[in-house]
Amino acid sequence: MRGRDHLARHLFHRRRPARHDRQPAGRRPGGGDLSRQPGLFEADAPPKRRTARAGDVQTASVSPLLDAPGLPADIRLGTSSWFFPGWRGLVYEGVHPQVTLSRKGLEAYARIPLLRTVSLDRTFYAPISAVEYARYASQVPDGFSFVVKAPAIVCDAVIRDEEGRGKVPNPHFLDAAVAVREFVVPCLEGLKDKAGPLVFQVSPLPRSLVEDASLLIERLGAFFATLPQELGGRRPLYALELRNAELLTPRLMRMLAETRVRYCVGLHDRMPEVERQEAALKALDGEAPGDLVVRWNLHRGFLYQAAKQRYEPFDKLVDEDGETRRILARMAAAAFKGGRKVWITANNKAEGSAPLSLLKLAREIAEIVA
């Protein structure tokens, strides 16, 4: 893994080119040489306690989620994002607009014992700074762990318009230097020990790339082999999520094993059922299973927009998927019993309400691990 460490050292000991829309490095926090920034990868300061203020978001005082069974510390369940007004009475007390929940709701979300992770999805649409990551980390307790999506700038082979249509090739697709500079370094610097899986969700690929799957898998392997295995005393957990079922092959699993990257079980209409993905995961792990990362994204047979229209305001289960839930519970329990860590996040578009999906999932897991 010499290439990984060389890239990490290179990035930590070079100055980023100046940008005209920023203040000079000496006048803004975090400017200049990353290796000389005060506080970089230092231990977290004790969180400051503060009293509730008018306009703060409070945790729902009477919620079925509060009756969820306690799970082992290494099994973390959570939702994809947290700022849904329809979760009134489930997660949040009272009525709040989405913008308020986005800014102030995470702390209330993280007070619910069932919810010990969350998928940080906004990072897919644009990179964020270490300061922003640190702000999220300050809102959650110790033991909470974020699932963080890598930005599309390195995960999408094309640059898309507002309708999601690919227009031109993306020159930074699978660019490891950009991934480390814009994602891995600020994420680990800001979240520190609260960084969980760093998920590279590769968007649906053009047919021209998928037709030569072996070459694409080779490119993926070179990309992951270049990412650093250690930064600031922390070892990132990288995971790959797909949107092209054709790539789910033994060749891909061998590449992931060689680069020590986890396969993220992504439940989506574009991907095979959970049983086939579970089989692929077993092929990857062989006799040395790794941590389990699952993103329960979408009810089978639906597109995102159709599911959104059917399930809003996401306050109840509409289309329950008991079979998927049963398999996920079994997978989580097996991973825990094997001494591995588990992250499972659910989207509202999986069954209608992510918190309620997780409540039922937690009950099934608890029955197995008890």
Coordinates of C-alpha atoms in Angstrom, one line a residue, residues 80-81 89 184 205 283 288 317 343 346:
S80 CA -30.7 8.6 5.6
S81 CA -30.6 12.3 6.7
G89 CA -44.0 12.9 17.4
V184 CA -11.2 11.9 3.2
L205 CA -22.7 4.3 -15.3
A283 CA -17.8 -14.5 -1.5
A288 CA -12.3 -13.5 7.2
L317 CA -45.2 2.4 7.2
W343 CA -24.1 0.0 10.3
A346 CA -32.8 3.1 6.2

